């Protein structure tokens, strides 16, 4: 279906509801698109954590996945394809845009095949572990590549991930790099002293880490870095999120003797109150295609100390908005953290530079037009 230039588009968006960057990006993109007058149908197997379902122009379609004793696993892939076909048969869309390749790209490709000529162009945004971890599995990688080669556009959230997709999946076609983004005015609440006072006493530094606590995030390194920092100056650590490494992180805090200085806050649908009062954000991940949480911190004026991997250097400008070190270099990261926390002038300058970089390069108003241009280009080609 062609869309006249500047006419609102109807977009079928697919994303995960579970805590994690790809689902956050899908939800925030949906918000930004409807705020620009487009219509978005969001497909997910539960209401995405950040989705503001009340927004005009946004509807949520649950993917109901049947269970049956014969099955080894619930047939999510087929349920997604069938749900897309059902909804798009009722209200045709101009674009299907899926986030995270596994299994969303093959499912959407199947839906398009079933829809036939009515099937809209397919956009797949790759986010990270779909390529670097699942894409390396021979069976999954082969099916993912098949679907990506047949999608009308493939996007990645960083240049580093585009390179990885070419290397891991041997993709030869064009890849559009469209970075993640942040709606700064909405997502950065002004720092509230009473919130900060809940977590830190005057004179104490407040460090923050937020993630889904998977092994790749190296949350034990977060604790080790913090313990080294806390030896040198009074400090507290906030941990936002939940996941398989949470017990190990707690144990590490006990081992390092800092457990009373660490607050485990669990999953929070809104991280901005914590971002806005923190002094420093820690992201020592093993791998990170972008590091959305680092961007969220920077947008709130919080410098980042983390690892120099994947797309992180595309987000955090070394020496200006934070310091980056090789993966596992906890001593280096602690040194970097102390250099910032012990020098108020440097802290202030990095805080300003971090917020400026977020605004200049990743503001929602700069990035959404890139998606709109891509959608328009694809609908014009039909
Ligand atoms: O790829 C993943 O590990 C999952 C994904 C998620 O849903 O959390 O995270 C990735 O996508 C985010 C949003 O684009 C990026 O900010 C994260 O860096 C990326 N995670 C990794 O590459 C490990």
PDB file of N, CA and C in Angstrom, residues 256-322:
ATOM      1  N   UNK A 256      32.705  -8.492  49.362  1.00  0.00           N
ATOM      2  CA  UNK A 256      33.513  -7.256  49.309  1.00  0.00           C
ATOM      3  C   UNK A 256      33.272  -6.364  50.531  1.00  0.00           C
ATOM      4  N   UNK A 257      32.324  -6.762  51.378  1.00  0.00           N
ATOM      5  CA  UNK A 257      32.051  -5.986  52.593  1.00  0.00           C
ATOM      6  C   UNK A 257      31.338  -4.666  52.345  1.00  0.00           C
ATOM      7  N   UNK A 258      30.584  -4.589  51.236  1.00  0.00           N
ATOM      8  CA  UNK A 258      29.911  -3.314  50.933  1.00  0.00           C
ATOM      9  C   UNK A 258      28.387  -3.454  50.896  1.00  0.00           C
ATOM     10  N   UNK A 259      27.885  -4.601  51.363  1.00  0.00           N
ATOM     11  CA  UNK A 259      26.459  -4.867  51.132  1.00  0.00           C
ATOM     12  C   UNK A 259      25.541  -3.799  51.742  1.00  0.00           C
ATOM     13  N   UNK A 260      25.965  -3.207  52.874  1.00  0.00           N
ATOM     14  CA  UNK A 260      25.072  -2.175  53.478  1.00  0.00           C
ATOM     15  C   UNK A 260      25.102  -0.889  52.658  1.00  0.00           C
ATOM     16  N   UNK A 261      26.046  -0.772  51.741  1.00  0.00           N
ATOM     17  CA  UNK A 261      26.141   0.452  50.929  1.00  0.00           C
ATOM     18  C   UNK A 261      25.481   0.278  49.562  1.00  0.00           C
ATOM     19  N   UNK A 262      24.898  -0.939  49.327  1.00  0.00           N
ATOM     20  CA  UNK A 262      24.315  -1.225  48.014  1.00  0.00           C
ATOM     21  C   UNK A 262      22.809  -1.409  48.164  1.00  0.00           C
ATOM     22  N   UNK A 263      22.026  -0.706  47.345  1.00  0.00           N
ATOM     23  CA  UNK A 263      20.562  -0.883  47.376  1.00  0.00           C
ATOM     24  C   UNK A 263      20.128  -1.643  46.120  1.00  0.00           C
ATOM     25  N   UNK A 264      19.486  -2.787  46.329  1.00  0.00           N
ATOM     26  CA  UNK A 264      18.957  -3.582  45.211  1.00  0.00           C
ATOM     27  C   UNK A 264      17.509  -3.153  44.996  1.00  0.00           C
ATOM     28  N   UNK A 265      17.249  -2.450  43.918  1.00  0.00           N
ATOM     29  CA  UNK A 265      15.922  -1.834  43.739  1.00  0.00           C
ATOM     30  C   UNK A 265      14.985  -2.646  42.863  1.00  0.00           C
ATOM     31  N   UNK A 266      15.466  -3.717  42.244  1.00  0.00           N
ATOM     32  CA  UNK A 266      14.602  -4.541  41.386  1.00  0.00           C
ATOM     33  C   UNK A 266      14.212  -3.807  40.112  1.00  0.00           C
ATOM     34  N   UNK A 267      13.249  -4.401  39.383  1.00  0.00           N
ATOM     35  CA  UNK A 267      12.817  -3.808  38.107  1.00  0.00           C
ATOM     36  C   UNK A 267      12.019  -2.539  38.389  1.00  0.00           C
ATOM     37  N   UNK A 268      12.333  -1.478  37.666  1.00  0.00           N
ATOM     38  CA  UNK A 268      11.600  -0.207  37.789  1.00  0.00           C
ATOM     39  C   UNK A 268      11.116   0.191  36.400  1.00  0.00           C
ATOM     40  N   UNK A 269       9.822   0.476  36.268  1.00  0.00           N
ATOM     41  CA  UNK A 269       9.340   0.861  34.934  1.00  0.00           C
ATOM     42  C   UNK A 269       9.872   2.247  34.549  1.00  0.00           C
ATOM     43  N   UNK A 270      10.224   3.055  35.539  1.00  0.00           N
ATOM     44  CA  UNK A 270      10.760   4.387  35.266  1.00  0.00           C
ATOM     45  C   UNK A 270      12.102   4.536  35.993  1.00  0.00           C
ATOM     46  N   UNK A 271      13.177   4.575  35.226  1.00  0.00           N
ATOM     47  CA  UNK A 271      14.498   4.683  35.851  1.00  0.00           C
ATOM     48  C   UNK A 271      14.941   6.132  36.023  1.00  0.00           C
ATOM     49  N   UNK A 272      14.194   7.050  35.426  1.00  0.00           N
ATOM     50  CA  UNK A 272      14.674   8.437  35.402  1.00  0.00           C
ATOM     51  C   UNK A 272      14.872   9.056  36.796  1.00  0.00           C
ATOM     52  N   UNK A 273      14.029   8.751  37.798  1.00  0.00           N
ATOM     53  CA  UNK A 273      14.304   9.374  39.103  1.00  0.00           C
ATOM     54  C   UNK A 273      15.672   8.990  39.648  1.00  0.00           C
ATOM     55  N   UNK A 274      16.144   7.785  39.314  1.00  0.00           N
ATOM     56  CA  UNK A 274      17.459   7.343  39.796  1.00  0.00           C
ATOM     57  C   UNK A 274      18.564   7.956  38.949  1.00  0.00           C
ATOM     58  N   UNK A 275      18.324   7.952  37.613  1.00  0.00           N
ATOM     59  CA  UNK A 275      19.318   8.535  36.705  1.00  0.00           C
ATOM     60  C   UNK A 275      19.569  10.000  37.075  1.00  0.00           C
ATOM     61  N   UNK A 276      18.494  10.701  37.406  1.00  0.00           N
ATOM     62  CA  UNK A 276      18.636  12.152  37.579  1.00  0.00           C
ATOM     63  C   UNK A 276      19.375  12.517  38.863  1.00  0.00           C
ATOM     64  N   UNK A 277      19.468  11.600  39.835  1.00  0.00           N
ATOM     65  CA  UNK A 277      20.162  11.966  41.081  1.00  0.00           C
ATOM     66  C   UNK A 277      21.534  11.301  41.221  1.00  0.00           C
ATOM     67  N   UNK A 278      21.896  10.443  40.247  1.00  0.00           N
ATOM     68  CA  UNK A 278      23.176   9.729  40.373  1.00  0.00           C
ATOM     69  C   UNK A 278      24.342  10.633  39.986  1.00  0.00           C
ATOM     70  N   UNK A 279      25.536  10.280  40.510  1.00  0.00           N
ATOM     71  CA  UNK A 279      26.757  11.011  40.135  1.00  0.00           C
ATOM     72  C   UNK A 279      27.496  10.314  39.003  1.00  0.00           C
ATOM     73  N   UNK A 280      27.309   8.979  38.907  1.00  0.00           N
ATOM     74  CA  UNK A 280      28.086   8.223  37.926  1.00  0.00           C
ATOM     75  C   UNK A 280      27.332   6.944  37.574  1.00  0.00           C
ATOM     76  N   UNK A 281      27.399   6.564  36.295  1.00  0.00           N
ATOM     77  CA  UNK A 281      26.751   5.332  35.842  1.00  0.00           C
ATOM     78  C   UNK A 281      27.828   4.325  35.469  1.00  0.00           C
ATOM     79  N   UNK A 282      27.663   3.071  35.908  1.00  0.00           N
ATOM     80  CA  UNK A 282      28.649   2.018  35.610  1.00  0.00           C
ATOM     81  C   UNK A 282      28.074   1.034  34.606  1.00  0.00           C
ATOM     82  N   UNK A 283      28.824   0.740  33.537  1.00  0.00           N
ATOM     83  CA  UNK A 283      28.377  -0.222  32.526  1.00  0.00           C
ATOM     84  C   UNK A 283      29.578  -1.056  32.031  1.00  0.00           C
ATOM     85  N   UNK A 284      29.994  -2.034  32.861  1.00  0.00           N
ATOM     86  CA  UNK A 284      31.203  -2.792  32.503  1.00  0.00           C
ATOM     87  C   UNK A 284      30.918  -4.053  31.672  1.00  0.00           C
ATOM     88  N   UNK A 285      29.929  -3.984  30.766  1.00  0.00           N
ATOM     89  CA  UNK A 285      29.438  -5.176  30.056  1.00  0.00           C
ATOM     90  C   UNK A 285      30.527  -5.888  29.254  1.00  0.00           C
ATOM     91  N   UNK A 286      30.279  -7.168  29.092  1.00  0.00           N
ATOM     92  CA  UNK A 286      31.108  -8.016  28.225  1.00  0.00           C
ATOM     93  C   UNK A 286      30.895  -7.618  26.760  1.00  0.00           C
ATOM     94  N   UNK A 287      29.643  -7.310  26.465  1.00  0.00           N
ATOM     95  CA  UNK A 287      29.255  -6.962  25.101  1.00  0.00           C
ATOM     96  C   UNK A 287      28.084  -5.989  25.197  1.00  0.00           C
ATOM     97  N   UNK A 288      28.003  -5.081  24.269  1.00  0.00           N
ATOM     98  CA  UNK A 288      26.910  -4.100  24.312  1.00  0.00           C
ATOM     99  C   UNK A 288      26.830  -3.482  22.925  1.00  0.00           C
ATOM    100  N   UNK A 289      25.756  -3.718  22.214  1.00  0.00           N
ATOM    101  CA  UNK A 289      25.705  -3.181  20.854  1.00  0.00           C
ATOM    102  C   UNK A 289      25.488  -1.669  20.860  1.00  0.00           C
ATOM    103  N   UNK A 290      24.925  -1.138  21.923  1.00  0.00           N
ATOM    104  CA  UNK A 290      24.677   0.297  22.012  1.00  0.00           C
ATOM    105  C   UNK A 290      24.880   0.777  23.460  1.00  0.00           C
ATOM    106  N   UNK A 291      24.061   0.244  24.378  1.00  0.00           N
ATOM    107  CA  UNK A 291      24.143   0.696  25.768  1.00  0.00           C
ATOM    108  C   UNK A 291      23.116   1.785  26.040  1.00  0.00           C
ATOM    109  N   UNK A 292      21.839   1.405  25.853  1.00  0.00           N
ATOM    110  CA  UNK A 292      20.767   2.397  26.008  1.00  0.00           C
ATOM    111  C   UNK A 292      20.760   3.004  27.412  1.00  0.00           C
ATOM    112  N   UNK A 293      21.072   2.184  28.407  1.00  0.00           N
ATOM    113  CA  UNK A 293      21.050   2.699  29.782  1.00  0.00           C
ATOM    114  C   UNK A 293      22.122   3.787  29.946  1.00  0.00           C
ATOM    115  N   UNK A 294      23.263   3.626  29.252  1.00  0.00           N
ATOM    116  CA  UNK A 294      24.304   4.668  29.328  1.00  0.00           C
ATOM    117  C   UNK A 294      23.779   5.961  28.723  1.00  0.00           C
ATOM    118  N   UNK A 295      23.057   5.841  27.616  1.00  0.00           N
ATOM    119  CA  UNK A 295      22.488   7.051  26.997  1.00  0.00           C
ATOM    120  C   UNK A 295      21.478   7.713  27.937  1.00  0.00           C
ATOM    121  N   UNK A 296      20.651   6.892  28.601  1.00  0.00           N
ATOM    122  CA  UNK A 296      19.652   7.451  29.522  1.00  0.00           C
ATOM    123  C   UNK A 296      20.353   8.218  30.653  1.00  0.00           C
ATOM    124  N   UNK A 297      21.478   7.656  31.127  1.00  0.00           N
ATOM    125  CA  UNK A 297      22.228   8.343  32.180  1.00  0.00           C
ATOM    126  C   UNK A 297      22.814   9.656  31.648  1.00  0.00           C
ATOM    127  N   UNK A 298      23.445   9.575  30.477  1.00  0.00           N
ATOM    128  CA  UNK A 298      24.081  10.767  29.906  1.00  0.00           C
ATOM    129  C   UNK A 298      23.067  11.887  29.697  1.00  0.00           C
ATOM    130  N   UNK A 299      21.897  11.506  29.207  1.00  0.00           N
ATOM    131  CA  UNK A 299      20.864  12.516  28.945  1.00  0.00           C
ATOM    132  C   UNK A 299      20.501  13.270  30.219  1.00  0.00           C
ATOM    133  N   UNK A 300      20.617  12.567  31.363  1.00  0.00           N
ATOM    134  CA  UNK A 300      20.335  13.215  32.651  1.00  0.00           C
ATOM    135  C   UNK A 300      21.594  13.867  33.222  1.00  0.00           C
ATOM    136  N   UNK A 301      22.651  13.957  32.421  1.00  0.00           N
ATOM    137  CA  UNK A 301      23.871  14.626  32.883  1.00  0.00           C
ATOM    138  C   UNK A 301      24.732  13.760  33.774  1.00  0.00           C
ATOM    139  N   UNK A 302      24.657  12.443  33.593  1.00  0.00           N
ATOM    140  CA  UNK A 302      25.450  11.533  34.433  1.00  0.00           C
ATOM    141  C   UNK A 302      26.570  10.915  33.584  1.00  0.00           C
ATOM    142  N   UNK A 303      27.833  11.172  33.911  1.00  0.00           N
ATOM    143  CA  UNK A 303      28.943  10.567  33.159  1.00  0.00           C
ATOM    144  C   UNK A 303      28.950   9.047  33.331  1.00  0.00           C
ATOM    145  N   UNK A 304      29.601   8.355  32.383  1.00  0.00           N
ATOM    146  CA  UNK A 304      29.580   6.886  32.358  1.00  0.00           C
ATOM    147  C   UNK A 304      31.004   6.343  32.445  1.00  0.00           C
ATOM    148  N   UNK A 305      31.176   5.303  33.256  1.00  0.00           N
ATOM    149  CA  UNK A 305      32.423   4.534  33.235  1.00  0.00           C
ATOM    150  C   UNK A 305      32.044   3.115  32.862  1.00  0.00           C
ATOM    151  N   UNK A 306      32.712   2.577  31.845  1.00  0.00           N
ATOM    152  CA  UNK A 306      32.316   1.250  31.388  1.00  0.00           C
ATOM    153  C   UNK A 306      33.363   0.616  30.518  1.00  0.00           C
ATOM    154  N   UNK A 307      32.910  -0.401  29.754  1.00  0.00           N
ATOM    155  CA  UNK A 307      33.879  -1.115  28.921  1.00  0.00           C
ATOM    156  C   UNK A 307      33.863  -0.602  27.484  1.00  0.00           C
ATOM    157  N   UNK A 308      35.040  -0.734  26.868  1.00  0.00           N
ATOM    158  CA  UNK A 308      35.215  -0.253  25.495  1.00  0.00           C
ATOM    159  C   UNK A 308      34.871  -1.403  24.548  1.00  0.00           C
ATOM    160  N   UNK A 309      33.574  -1.701  24.427  1.00  0.00           N
ATOM    161  CA  UNK A 309      33.162  -2.809  23.551  1.00  0.00           C
ATOM    162  C   UNK A 309      31.990  -2.379  22.679  1.00  0.00           C
ATOM    163  N   UNK A 310      31.835  -3.101  21.562  1.00  0.00           N
ATOM    164  CA  UNK A 310      30.662  -2.936  20.707  1.00  0.00           C
ATOM    165  C   UNK A 310      30.382  -1.488  20.380  1.00  0.00           C
ATOM    166  N   UNK A 311      29.133  -1.082  20.652  1.00  0.00           N
ATOM    167  CA  UNK A 311      28.710   0.272  20.287  1.00  0.00           C
ATOM    168  C   UNK A 311      28.895   1.288  21.402  1.00  0.00           C
ATOM    169  N   UNK A 312      29.405   0.877  22.566  1.00  0.00           N
ATOM    170  CA  UNK A 312      29.516   1.843  23.681  1.00  0.00           C
ATOM    171  C   UNK A 312      30.347   3.071  23.272  1.00  0.00           C
ATOM    172  N   UNK A 313      31.501   2.877  22.577  1.00  0.00           N
ATOM    173  CA  UNK A 313      32.266   4.086  22.208  1.00  0.00           C
ATOM    174  C   UNK A 313      31.531   5.000  21.223  1.00  0.00           C
ATOM    175  N   UNK A 314      30.492   4.488  20.558  1.00  0.00           N
ATOM    176  CA  UNK A 314      29.705   5.366  19.672  1.00  0.00           C
ATOM    177  C   UNK A 314      28.756   6.250  20.490  1.00  0.00           C
ATOM    178  N   UNK A 315      28.503   5.823  21.725  1.00  0.00           N
ATOM    179  CA  UNK A 315      27.578   6.569  22.596  1.00  0.00           C
ATOM    180  C   UNK A 315      28.375   7.454  23.556  1.00  0.00           C
ATOM    181  N   UNK A 316      29.286   6.823  24.293  1.00  0.00           N
ATOM    182  CA  UNK A 316      30.067   7.537  25.310  1.00  0.00           C
ATOM    183  C   UNK A 316      31.351   8.043  24.661  1.00  0.00           C
ATOM    184  N   UNK A 317      31.492   9.353  24.596  1.00  0.00           N
ATOM    185  CA  UNK A 317      32.692   9.921  23.987  1.00  0.00           C
ATOM    186  C   UNK A 317      33.811   9.891  25.028  1.00  0.00           C
ATOM    187  N   UNK A 318      34.803   9.059  24.730  1.00  0.00           N
ATOM    188  CA  UNK A 318      35.884   8.812  25.699  1.00  0.00           C
ATOM    189  C   UNK A 318      36.557  10.092  26.165  1.00  0.00           C
ATOM    190  N   UNK A 319      36.678  10.211  27.467  1.00  0.00           N
ATOM    191  CA  UNK A 319      37.384  11.361  28.026  1.00  0.00           C
ATOM    192  C   UNK A 319      36.542  12.618  28.089  1.00  0.00           C
ATOM    193  N   UNK A 320      35.366  12.583  27.454  1.00  0.00           N
ATOM    194  CA  UNK A 320      34.488  13.769  27.491  1.00  0.00           C
ATOM    195  C   UNK A 320      33.205  13.475  28.254  1.00  0.00           C
ATOM    196  N   UNK A 321      32.521  12.366  27.894  1.00  0.00           N
ATOM    197  CA  UNK A 321      31.289  12.032  28.626  1.00  0.00           C
ATOM    198  C   UNK A 321      31.496  10.845  29.556  1.00  0.00           C
ATOM    199  N   UNK A 322      32.737  10.370  29.668  1.00  0.00           N
ATOM    200  CA  UNK A 322      33.041   9.266  30.572  1.00  0.00           C
ATOM    201  C   UNK A 322      34.382   8.663  30.234  1.00  0.00           C
TER     202      UNK A 322
END
